[in-house]
């Protein structure tokens, strides 16, 4: 069974992430979407909340599992039997950093490869941080976020004001 891991911050999951998840789930037998702890980011949603939001928007996808981890991605992938890391590539700005991470992960765990799915054009400009900024100005979020999580994001923004 080919297991792929899709790691990220998902703070919160966007339509761009969901597009990558759906496409990767069609390619691999099983896709584990893993919310990674990133000490350098100050997330709006806790690890558990981000995991719950992801579980909510992927519940129709039978071969997708949502998990979270506070360990090295290469170690996590080995522990879970993953052979491929899936990443989404938006524009050239993502490339250098992603290329470096792919090489490092392969060095640490040589049986692990990274595959990139290019972003679809309508999501090229989309990031969690952009969405949070727009939400703060009351912009309509339907083109950016899965419908089921929009109330959660609006509520969190409201609580932060
Ligand atoms: P961000 O906070 O920038 O949205 P994440 O760490 O949550 O980033 O992203 C996890 C993975 O999803 C990364 O590989 C990132 O390149 C990819 N990704 C994020 N947004 C998009 C998008 N709109 N289209 C395609 N891939 C994306």
Short mmCIF file of N, CA and C and ligand atoms in Angstrom, two decimals:
data_model
loop_
_atom_site.label_atom_id
_atom_site.label_comp_id
_atom_site.label_asym_id
_atom_site.label_seq_id
_atom_site.Cartn_x
_atom_site.Cartn_y
_atom_site.Cartn_z
N UNK A 1 0.84 -1.20 0.00
CA UNK A 1 0.00 0.00 0.00
C UNK A 1 0.87 1.25 0.00
N UNK A 2 0.61 2.14 -0.95
CA UNK A 2 1.39 3.38 -1.05
C UNK A 2 0.77 4.46 -0.16
N UNK A 3 1.52 4.81 0.89
CA UNK A 3 1.03 5.83 1.82
C UNK A 3 1.79 7.12 1.61
N UNK A 4 1.06 8.22 1.40
CA UNK A 4 1.69 9.53 1.25
C UNK A 4 1.34 10.40 2.46
N UNK A 5 2.26 11.32 2.78
CA UNK A 5 2.05 12.24 3.91
C UNK A 5 1.99 13.66 3.35
N UNK A 6 0.95 14.40 3.72
CA UNK A 6 0.85 15.81 3.32
C UNK A 6 0.98 16.67 4.59
N UNK A 7 2.18 17.24 4.82
CA UNK A 7 2.39 18.00 6.05
C UNK A 7 2.14 19.50 5.85
N UNK A 8 1.85 20.19 6.94
CA UNK A 8 1.70 21.65 6.85
C UNK A 8 1.24 22.23 8.16
N UNK A 9 1.03 23.54 8.16
CA UNK A 9 0.53 24.21 9.36
C UNK A 9 -1.00 24.21 9.36
N UNK A 10 -1.61 24.38 8.18
CA UNK A 10 -3.06 24.37 8.03
C UNK A 10 -3.76 25.26 9.07
N UNK A 11 -3.35 26.52 9.11
CA UNK A 11 -3.86 27.44 10.15
C UNK A 11 -4.67 28.58 9.53
N UNK A 12 -5.86 28.36 9.01
CA UNK A 12 -6.58 27.10 8.90
C UNK A 12 -6.42 26.50 7.50
N UNK A 13 -7.03 25.30 7.33
CA UNK A 13 -7.05 24.66 6.01
C UNK A 13 -7.81 25.56 5.03
N UNK A 14 -7.25 25.75 3.83
CA UNK A 14 -7.88 26.60 2.79
C UNK A 14 -8.37 25.72 1.63
N UNK A 15 -9.07 26.36 0.69
CA UNK A 15 -9.49 25.62 -0.51
C UNK A 15 -8.28 25.15 -1.32
N UNK A 16 -7.16 25.88 -1.21
CA UNK A 16 -5.93 25.48 -1.90
C UNK A 16 -5.39 24.18 -1.31
N UNK A 17 -5.35 24.09 0.02
CA UNK A 17 -4.93 22.84 0.68
C UNK A 17 -5.87 21.69 0.27
N UNK A 18 -7.18 21.98 0.33
CA UNK A 18 -8.17 20.93 0.08
C UNK A 18 -8.06 20.39 -1.34
N UNK A 19 -7.73 21.28 -2.26
CA UNK A 19 -7.53 20.86 -3.66
C UNK A 19 -6.35 19.88 -3.76
N UNK A 20 -5.27 20.19 -3.05
CA UNK A 20 -4.10 19.28 -3.05
C UNK A 20 -4.48 17.95 -2.39
N UNK A 21 -5.23 18.01 -1.29
CA UNK A 21 -5.64 16.79 -0.57
C UNK A 21 -6.46 15.88 -1.49
N UNK A 22 -7.46 16.46 -2.18
CA UNK A 22 -8.32 15.65 -3.04
C UNK A 22 -7.53 15.01 -4.18
N UNK A 23 -6.64 15.79 -4.78
CA UNK A 23 -5.86 15.25 -5.91
C UNK A 23 -4.89 14.18 -5.44
N UNK A 24 -4.24 14.40 -4.29
CA UNK A 24 -3.28 13.40 -3.77
C UNK A 24 -4.00 12.13 -3.35
N UNK A 25 -5.21 12.29 -2.78
CA UNK A 25 -5.98 11.12 -2.34
C UNK A 25 -6.38 10.24 -3.53
N UNK A 26 -6.48 10.86 -4.71
CA UNK A 26 -6.79 10.09 -5.93
C UNK A 26 -5.59 9.33 -6.46
N UNK A 27 -4.40 9.76 -6.07
CA UNK A 27 -3.17 9.14 -6.60
C UNK A 27 -2.69 8.00 -5.71
N UNK A 28 -2.77 8.21 -4.39
CA UNK A 28 -2.20 7.24 -3.45
C UNK A 28 -3.29 6.38 -2.80
N UNK A 29 -2.87 5.21 -2.27
CA UNK A 29 -3.83 4.33 -1.60
C UNK A 29 -4.35 4.99 -0.34
N UNK A 30 -3.40 5.68 0.36
CA UNK A 30 -3.80 6.35 1.60
C UNK A 30 -3.03 7.66 1.72
N UNK A 31 -3.71 8.70 2.18
CA UNK A 31 -3.05 10.00 2.39
C UNK A 31 -3.22 10.39 3.86
N UNK A 32 -2.09 10.64 4.52
CA UNK A 32 -2.15 11.14 5.89
C UNK A 32 -1.85 12.63 5.85
N UNK A 33 -2.83 13.44 6.23
CA UNK A 33 -2.63 14.89 6.31
C UNK A 33 -2.16 15.16 7.74
N UNK A 34 -0.97 15.70 7.86
CA UNK A 34 -0.40 15.83 9.21
C UNK A 34 -0.13 17.29 9.56
N UNK A 35 -0.78 17.76 10.61
CA UNK A 35 -0.55 19.11 11.11
C UNK A 35 0.75 19.08 11.91
N UNK A 36 1.71 19.86 11.45
CA UNK A 36 3.03 19.84 12.09
C UNK A 36 3.18 21.04 13.04
N UNK A 37 3.79 20.78 14.17
CA UNK A 37 4.13 21.87 15.09
C UNK A 37 5.26 22.66 14.44
N UNK A 38 5.08 23.97 14.38
CA UNK A 38 6.13 24.82 13.82
C UNK A 38 6.42 25.92 14.84
N UNK A 39 7.53 25.74 15.55
CA UNK A 39 7.83 26.62 16.69
C UNK A 39 7.98 28.08 16.26
N UNK A 40 8.29 28.31 14.97
CA UNK A 40 8.53 29.70 14.56
C UNK A 40 7.23 30.43 14.18
N UNK A 41 6.11 29.68 14.11
CA UNK A 41 4.83 30.33 13.77
C UNK A 41 3.97 30.45 15.02
N UNK A 42 3.15 31.51 15.05
CA UNK A 42 2.22 31.69 16.18
C UNK A 42 0.81 31.47 15.64
N UNK A 43 0.32 30.24 15.73
CA UNK A 43 -0.93 29.92 15.05
C UNK A 43 -2.17 30.56 15.68
N UNK A 44 -3.17 30.78 14.83
CA UNK A 44 -4.47 31.30 15.30
C UNK A 44 -5.27 30.18 15.94
N UNK A 45 -5.15 28.97 15.39
CA UNK A 45 -5.85 27.80 15.93
C UNK A 45 -4.83 26.84 16.54
N UNK A 46 -5.22 26.20 17.65
CA UNK A 46 -4.32 25.23 18.30
C UNK A 46 -4.14 24.01 17.39
N UNK A 47 -3.18 23.19 17.73
CA UNK A 47 -2.91 21.97 16.98
C UNK A 47 -4.18 21.10 16.90
N UNK A 48 -4.85 20.96 18.03
CA UNK A 48 -6.06 20.13 18.09
C UNK A 48 -7.18 20.75 17.25
N UNK A 49 -7.31 22.08 17.30
CA UNK A 49 -8.35 22.75 16.53
C UNK A 49 -8.09 22.60 15.02
N UNK A 50 -6.83 22.78 14.61
CA UNK A 50 -6.49 22.66 13.19
C UNK A 50 -6.77 21.24 12.69
N UNK A 51 -6.48 20.26 13.56
CA UNK A 51 -6.73 18.86 13.22
C UNK A 51 -8.23 18.61 13.06
N UNK A 52 -9.01 19.19 13.97
CA UNK A 52 -10.47 19.00 13.92
C UNK A 52 -11.05 19.65 12.67
N UNK A 53 -10.58 20.86 12.33
CA UNK A 53 -11.09 21.54 11.13
C UNK A 53 -10.77 20.72 9.87
N UNK A 54 -9.56 20.17 9.83
CA UNK A 54 -9.16 19.33 8.69
C UNK A 54 -10.02 18.06 8.61
N UNK A 55 -10.27 17.44 9.76
CA UNK A 55 -11.08 16.21 9.79
C UNK A 55 -12.48 16.52 9.26
N UNK A 56 -13.01 17.68 9.66
CA UNK A 56 -14.35 18.07 9.24
C UNK A 56 -14.44 18.20 7.72
N UNK A 57 -13.45 18.83 7.10
CA UNK A 57 -13.56 19.10 5.66
C UNK A 57 -13.12 17.91 4.79
N UNK A 58 -12.57 16.87 5.41
CA UNK A 58 -12.12 15.70 4.62
C UNK A 58 -12.93 14.45 4.96
N UNK A 59 -14.04 14.63 5.69
CA UNK A 59 -14.74 13.43 6.15
C UNK A 59 -15.36 12.61 5.02
N UNK A 60 -15.53 13.23 3.84
CA UNK A 60 -16.08 12.46 2.70
C UNK A 60 -14.99 11.68 1.95
N UNK A 61 -13.74 11.82 2.37
CA UNK A 61 -12.64 11.15 1.66
C UNK A 61 -12.18 9.94 2.47
N UNK A 62 -12.58 8.74 2.00
CA UNK A 62 -12.40 7.52 2.80
C UNK A 62 -10.94 7.17 3.04
N UNK A 63 -10.04 7.52 2.11
CA UNK A 63 -8.64 7.11 2.28
C UNK A 63 -7.76 8.23 2.84
N UNK A 64 -8.40 9.24 3.44
CA UNK A 64 -7.63 10.34 4.04
C UNK A 64 -7.74 10.25 5.57
N UNK A 65 -6.57 10.29 6.21
CA UNK A 65 -6.52 10.32 7.68
C UNK A 65 -5.90 11.65 8.09
N UNK A 66 -6.39 12.23 9.17
CA UNK A 66 -5.80 13.48 9.67
C UNK A 66 -5.11 13.19 10.99
N UNK A 67 -3.91 13.72 11.13
CA UNK A 67 -3.11 13.45 12.33
C UNK A 67 -2.34 14.72 12.66
N UNK A 68 -1.66 14.74 13.80
CA UNK A 68 -0.73 15.84 14.08
C UNK A 68 0.53 15.27 14.68
N UNK A 69 1.62 16.03 14.57
CA UNK A 69 2.90 15.52 15.04
C UNK A 69 3.82 16.64 15.49
N UNK A 70 4.59 16.32 16.51
CA UNK A 70 5.60 17.25 17.00
C UNK A 70 6.94 16.53 16.91
N UNK A 71 7.32 16.16 15.72
CA UNK A 71 8.60 15.48 15.52
C UNK A 71 9.09 15.80 14.11
N UNK A 72 10.29 15.39 13.84
CA UNK A 72 10.86 15.60 12.50
C UNK A 72 9.99 14.88 11.47
N UNK A 73 9.72 15.57 10.36
CA UNK A 73 8.85 14.98 9.34
C UNK A 73 9.39 13.64 8.83
N UNK A 74 10.70 13.56 8.61
CA UNK A 74 11.30 12.32 8.09
C UNK A 74 11.10 11.17 9.08
N UNK A 75 11.18 11.47 10.37
CA UNK A 75 10.98 10.46 11.41
C UNK A 75 9.52 10.03 11.45
N UNK A 76 8.65 11.04 11.37
CA UNK A 76 7.20 10.77 11.39
C UNK A 76 6.82 9.87 10.21
N UNK A 77 7.32 10.21 9.02
CA UNK A 77 6.98 9.45 7.81
C UNK A 77 7.42 7.99 7.96
N UNK A 78 8.59 7.79 8.51
CA UNK A 78 9.12 6.42 8.71
C UNK A 78 8.21 5.66 9.68
N UNK A 79 7.88 6.32 10.79
CA UNK A 79 7.03 5.69 11.82
C UNK A 79 5.67 5.29 11.25
N UNK A 80 5.12 6.12 10.33
CA UNK A 80 3.79 5.86 9.78
C UNK A 80 3.81 5.02 8.49
N UNK A 81 5.00 4.64 8.05
CA UNK A 81 5.08 3.82 6.82
C UNK A 81 4.86 4.60 5.54
N UNK A 82 5.05 5.90 5.60
CA UNK A 82 4.88 6.75 4.41
C UNK A 82 6.11 6.68 3.52
N UNK A 83 5.88 6.60 2.20
CA UNK A 83 7.03 6.55 1.29
C UNK A 83 7.18 7.84 0.50
N UNK A 84 6.15 8.68 0.53
CA UNK A 84 6.17 9.92 -0.25
C UNK A 84 5.64 11.07 0.60
N UNK A 85 6.31 12.23 0.49
CA UNK A 85 5.78 13.46 1.07
C UNK A 85 5.16 14.24 -0.08
N UNK A 86 3.94 14.69 0.10
CA UNK A 86 3.27 15.50 -0.92
C UNK A 86 3.34 16.96 -0.50
N UNK A 87 3.73 17.82 -1.42
CA UNK A 87 3.70 19.26 -1.14
C UNK A 87 2.99 19.97 -2.28
N UNK A 88 2.37 21.07 -1.96
CA UNK A 88 1.75 21.89 -3.00
C UNK A 88 2.72 23.00 -3.38
N UNK A 89 2.81 23.27 -4.67
CA UNK A 89 3.70 24.36 -5.14
C UNK A 89 2.86 25.46 -5.74
N UNK A 90 2.92 26.63 -5.11
CA UNK A 90 2.11 27.74 -5.61
C UNK A 90 2.82 28.48 -6.74
N UNK A 91 3.96 29.05 -6.44
CA UNK A 91 4.66 29.81 -7.47
C UNK A 91 6.15 29.61 -7.21
N UNK A 92 6.95 30.31 -7.95
CA UNK A 92 8.40 30.13 -7.79
C UNK A 92 8.83 30.46 -6.35
N UNK A 93 8.04 31.29 -5.65
CA UNK A 93 8.41 31.67 -4.28
C UNK A 93 8.46 30.48 -3.34
N UNK A 94 7.64 29.44 -3.60
CA UNK A 94 7.65 28.24 -2.75
C UNK A 94 8.85 27.36 -3.07
N UNK A 95 9.38 27.50 -4.28
CA UNK A 95 10.26 26.47 -4.82
C UNK A 95 11.56 26.27 -4.05
N UNK A 96 12.27 27.36 -3.78
CA UNK A 96 13.61 27.23 -3.19
C UNK A 96 13.57 26.53 -1.82
N UNK A 97 12.66 27.01 -0.99
CA UNK A 97 12.50 26.45 0.35
C UNK A 97 12.06 24.98 0.30
N UNK A 98 11.10 24.68 -0.58
CA UNK A 98 10.59 23.31 -0.69
C UNK A 98 11.67 22.37 -1.23
N UNK A 99 12.46 22.87 -2.17
CA UNK A 99 13.54 22.07 -2.76
C UNK A 99 14.55 21.69 -1.68
N UNK A 100 14.91 22.67 -0.86
CA UNK A 100 15.86 22.44 0.24
C UNK A 100 15.30 21.41 1.23
N UNK A 101 14.02 21.56 1.60
CA UNK A 101 13.42 20.63 2.57
C UNK A 101 13.36 19.22 2.00
N UNK A 102 13.04 19.11 0.70
CA UNK A 102 12.97 17.79 0.07
C UNK A 102 14.32 17.09 0.11
N UNK A 103 15.39 17.86 -0.16
CA UNK A 103 16.73 17.27 -0.14
C UNK A 103 17.12 16.83 1.27
N UNK A 104 16.80 17.66 2.25
CA UNK A 104 17.15 17.33 3.64
C UNK A 104 16.38 16.09 4.10
N UNK A 105 15.08 16.04 3.81
CA UNK A 105 14.28 14.89 4.23
C UNK A 105 14.77 13.61 3.57
N UNK A 106 15.19 13.71 2.30
CA UNK A 106 15.70 12.53 1.60
C UNK A 106 17.03 12.07 2.18
N UNK A 107 17.83 13.04 2.63
CA UNK A 107 19.13 12.74 3.25
C UNK A 107 18.92 12.00 4.58
N UNK A 108 17.97 12.50 5.38
CA UNK A 108 17.71 11.89 6.69
C UNK A 108 17.07 10.52 6.53
N UNK A 109 16.16 10.40 5.56
CA UNK A 109 15.45 9.15 5.34
C UNK A 109 15.46 8.85 3.84
N UNK A 110 16.49 8.12 3.35
CA UNK A 110 16.67 7.92 1.90
C UNK A 110 15.52 7.18 1.22
N UNK A 111 14.67 6.51 1.99
CA UNK A 111 13.54 5.82 1.34
C UNK A 111 12.35 6.77 1.14
N UNK A 112 12.55 8.01 1.51
CA UNK A 112 11.46 8.98 1.44
C UNK A 112 11.66 9.96 0.27
N UNK A 113 10.66 10.05 -0.60
CA UNK A 113 10.72 11.02 -1.70
C UNK A 113 9.67 12.10 -1.50
N UNK A 114 9.90 13.25 -2.15
CA UNK A 114 8.91 14.32 -2.09
C UNK A 114 8.33 14.53 -3.48
N UNK A 115 7.02 14.60 -3.56
CA UNK A 115 6.36 14.88 -4.84
C UNK A 115 5.59 16.18 -4.73
N UNK A 116 5.69 16.98 -5.79
CA UNK A 116 5.03 18.29 -5.79
C UNK A 116 3.82 18.28 -6.73
N UNK A 117 2.72 18.78 -6.22
CA UNK A 117 1.55 19.00 -7.07
C UNK A 117 1.45 20.50 -7.27
N UNK A 118 1.41 20.92 -8.52
CA UNK A 118 1.32 22.36 -8.76
C UNK A 118 -0.08 22.85 -8.42
N UNK A 119 -0.12 24.01 -7.84
CA UNK A 119 -1.38 24.62 -7.45
C UNK A 119 -2.23 24.88 -8.69
N UNK A 120 -3.55 24.71 -8.56
CA UNK A 120 -4.41 25.13 -9.67
C UNK A 120 -4.48 26.66 -9.66
N UNK A 121 -4.67 27.24 -10.86
CA UNK A 121 -4.48 28.69 -11.00
C UNK A 121 -5.31 29.52 -10.02
N UNK A 122 -6.55 29.05 -9.74
CA UNK A 122 -7.40 29.87 -8.85
C UNK A 122 -6.93 29.88 -7.40
N UNK A 123 -5.97 29.00 -7.07
CA UNK A 123 -5.46 28.95 -5.68
C UNK A 123 -4.01 29.42 -5.58
N UNK A 124 -3.45 29.85 -6.68
CA UNK A 124 -2.04 30.26 -6.73
C UNK A 124 -1.68 31.32 -5.69
N UNK A 125 -2.63 32.21 -5.46
CA UNK A 125 -2.39 33.37 -4.59
C UNK A 125 -2.83 33.12 -3.15
N UNK A 126 -3.35 31.93 -2.90
CA UNK A 126 -4.02 31.67 -1.63
C UNK A 126 -3.08 31.10 -0.57
N UNK A 127 -3.05 31.73 0.60
CA UNK A 127 -2.32 31.16 1.74
C UNK A 127 -3.16 31.39 2.98
N UNK A 128 -2.90 30.60 4.02
CA UNK A 128 -3.67 30.76 5.27
C UNK A 128 -3.50 32.17 5.81
N UNK A 129 -2.29 32.70 5.72
CA UNK A 129 -2.06 34.04 6.30
C UNK A 129 -2.84 35.11 5.54
N UNK A 130 -2.92 35.01 4.21
CA UNK A 130 -3.72 35.97 3.42
C UNK A 130 -5.19 35.90 3.83
N UNK A 131 -5.70 34.67 3.97
CA UNK A 131 -7.10 34.50 4.33
C UNK A 131 -7.39 35.12 5.69
N UNK A 132 -6.47 34.92 6.65
CA UNK A 132 -6.69 35.49 7.99
C UNK A 132 -6.72 37.01 7.94
N UNK A 133 -5.84 37.56 7.09
CA UNK A 133 -5.81 39.01 6.96
C UNK A 133 -7.12 39.52 6.35
N UNK A 134 -7.57 38.87 5.28
CA UNK A 134 -8.82 39.28 4.62
C UNK A 134 -10.00 39.14 5.57
N UNK A 135 -10.01 38.05 6.36
CA UNK A 135 -11.11 37.81 7.29
C UNK A 135 -11.21 38.95 8.30
N UNK A 136 -10.06 39.49 8.68
CA UNK A 136 -10.03 40.61 9.63
C UNK A 136 -10.70 41.86 9.09
N UNK A 137 -10.77 41.96 7.74
CA UNK A 137 -11.43 43.12 7.11
C UNK A 137 -12.85 42.80 6.66
N UNK A 138 -13.33 41.64 7.07
CA UNK A 138 -14.72 41.28 6.76
C UNK A 138 -14.98 40.89 5.32
N UNK A 139 -13.93 40.50 4.58
CA UNK A 139 -14.10 40.08 3.18
C UNK A 139 -14.84 38.74 3.12
N UNK A 140 -15.69 38.56 2.11
CA UNK A 140 -16.40 37.29 1.89
C UNK A 140 -15.37 36.16 1.68
N UNK A 141 -15.52 35.05 2.44
CA UNK A 141 -14.46 34.04 2.46
C UNK A 141 -14.75 32.79 1.63
N UNK A 142 -15.93 32.76 0.97
CA UNK A 142 -16.37 31.52 0.32
C UNK A 142 -15.43 31.01 -0.78
N UNK A 143 -14.73 31.92 -1.45
CA UNK A 143 -13.80 31.48 -2.51
C UNK A 143 -12.49 30.94 -1.93
N UNK A 144 -12.27 31.20 -0.66
CA UNK A 144 -10.96 30.88 -0.07
C UNK A 144 -10.98 29.71 0.91
N UNK A 145 -12.09 29.57 1.64
CA UNK A 145 -12.15 28.55 2.70
C UNK A 145 -13.30 27.58 2.47
N UNK A 146 -13.13 26.32 2.93
CA UNK A 146 -14.26 25.39 2.87
C UNK A 146 -15.42 25.96 3.70
N UNK A 147 -16.62 25.87 3.14
CA UNK A 147 -17.83 26.44 3.74
C UNK A 147 -17.99 26.08 5.24
N UNK A 148 -17.72 24.81 5.56
CA UNK A 148 -17.98 24.32 6.94
C UNK A 148 -17.12 24.99 8.00
N UNK A 149 -16.02 25.62 7.61
CA UNK A 149 -15.15 26.17 8.66
C UNK A 149 -15.19 27.71 8.71
N UNK A 150 -15.95 28.33 7.79
CA UNK A 150 -16.00 29.80 7.77
C UNK A 150 -16.50 30.38 9.10
N UNK A 151 -17.57 29.82 9.71
CA UNK A 151 -18.02 30.37 10.99
C UNK A 151 -16.93 30.30 12.07
N UNK A 152 -16.14 29.25 12.07
CA UNK A 152 -15.06 29.11 13.07
C UNK A 152 -14.02 30.22 12.92
N UNK A 153 -13.69 30.52 11.66
CA UNK A 153 -12.66 31.54 11.40
C UNK A 153 -13.20 32.92 11.77
N UNK A 154 -14.45 33.19 11.37
CA UNK A 154 -15.06 34.50 11.69
C UNK A 154 -15.12 34.69 13.20
N UNK A 155 -15.52 33.64 13.90
CA UNK A 155 -15.65 33.70 15.36
C UNK A 155 -14.30 33.98 16.02
N UNK A 156 -13.27 33.30 15.53
CA UNK A 156 -11.94 33.46 16.13
C UNK A 156 -11.42 34.89 15.91
N UNK A 157 -11.65 35.41 14.69
CA UNK A 157 -11.23 36.78 14.38
C UNK A 157 -11.95 37.76 15.31
N UNK A 158 -13.26 37.51 15.49
CA UNK A 158 -14.08 38.37 16.35
C UNK A 158 -13.54 38.36 17.79
N UNK A 159 -13.22 37.16 18.28
CA UNK A 159 -12.72 37.03 19.66
C UNK A 159 -11.37 37.71 19.86
N UNK A 160 -10.62 37.86 18.75
CA UNK A 160 -9.28 38.42 18.87
C UNK A 160 -9.31 39.95 18.86
N UNK A 161 -10.47 40.52 18.47
CA UNK A 161 -10.55 42.00 18.34
C UNK A 161 -10.70 42.66 19.70
P1 LIG B 1 0.47 28.30 4.30
O1 LIG B 1 0.42 28.70 5.74
O2 LIG B 1 1.41 29.13 3.47
O3 LIG B 1 -0.88 28.18 3.65
P2 LIG B 1 1.06 25.50 5.00
O4 LIG B 1 2.27 25.20 5.80
O5 LIG B 1 -0.23 25.32 5.70
O6 LIG B 1 1.19 26.90 4.28
O7 LIG B 1 1.06 24.64 3.65
C1 LIG B 1 1.24 23.25 3.61
C2 LIG B 1 1.52 22.83 2.20
O8 LIG B 1 0.43 23.23 1.35
C3 LIG B 1 2.75 23.44 1.55
O9 LIG B 1 3.32 22.46 0.70
C4 LIG B 1 2.21 24.58 0.73
O10 LIG B 1 3.06 24.89 -0.37
C5 LIG B 1 0.91 23.99 0.27
N1 LIG B 1 -0.08 25.00 -0.06
C6 LIG B 1 -0.53 26.00 0.73
N2 LIG B 1 -1.45 26.76 0.09
C7 LIG B 1 -1.57 26.22 -1.17
C8 LIG B 1 -2.34 26.55 -2.33
N3 LIG B 1 -3.14 27.61 -2.33
N4 LIG B 1 -2.21 25.78 -3.43
C9 LIG B 1 -1.37 24.73 -3.43
N5 LIG B 1 -0.60 24.36 -2.38
C10 LIG B 1 -0.70 25.09 -1.25
#
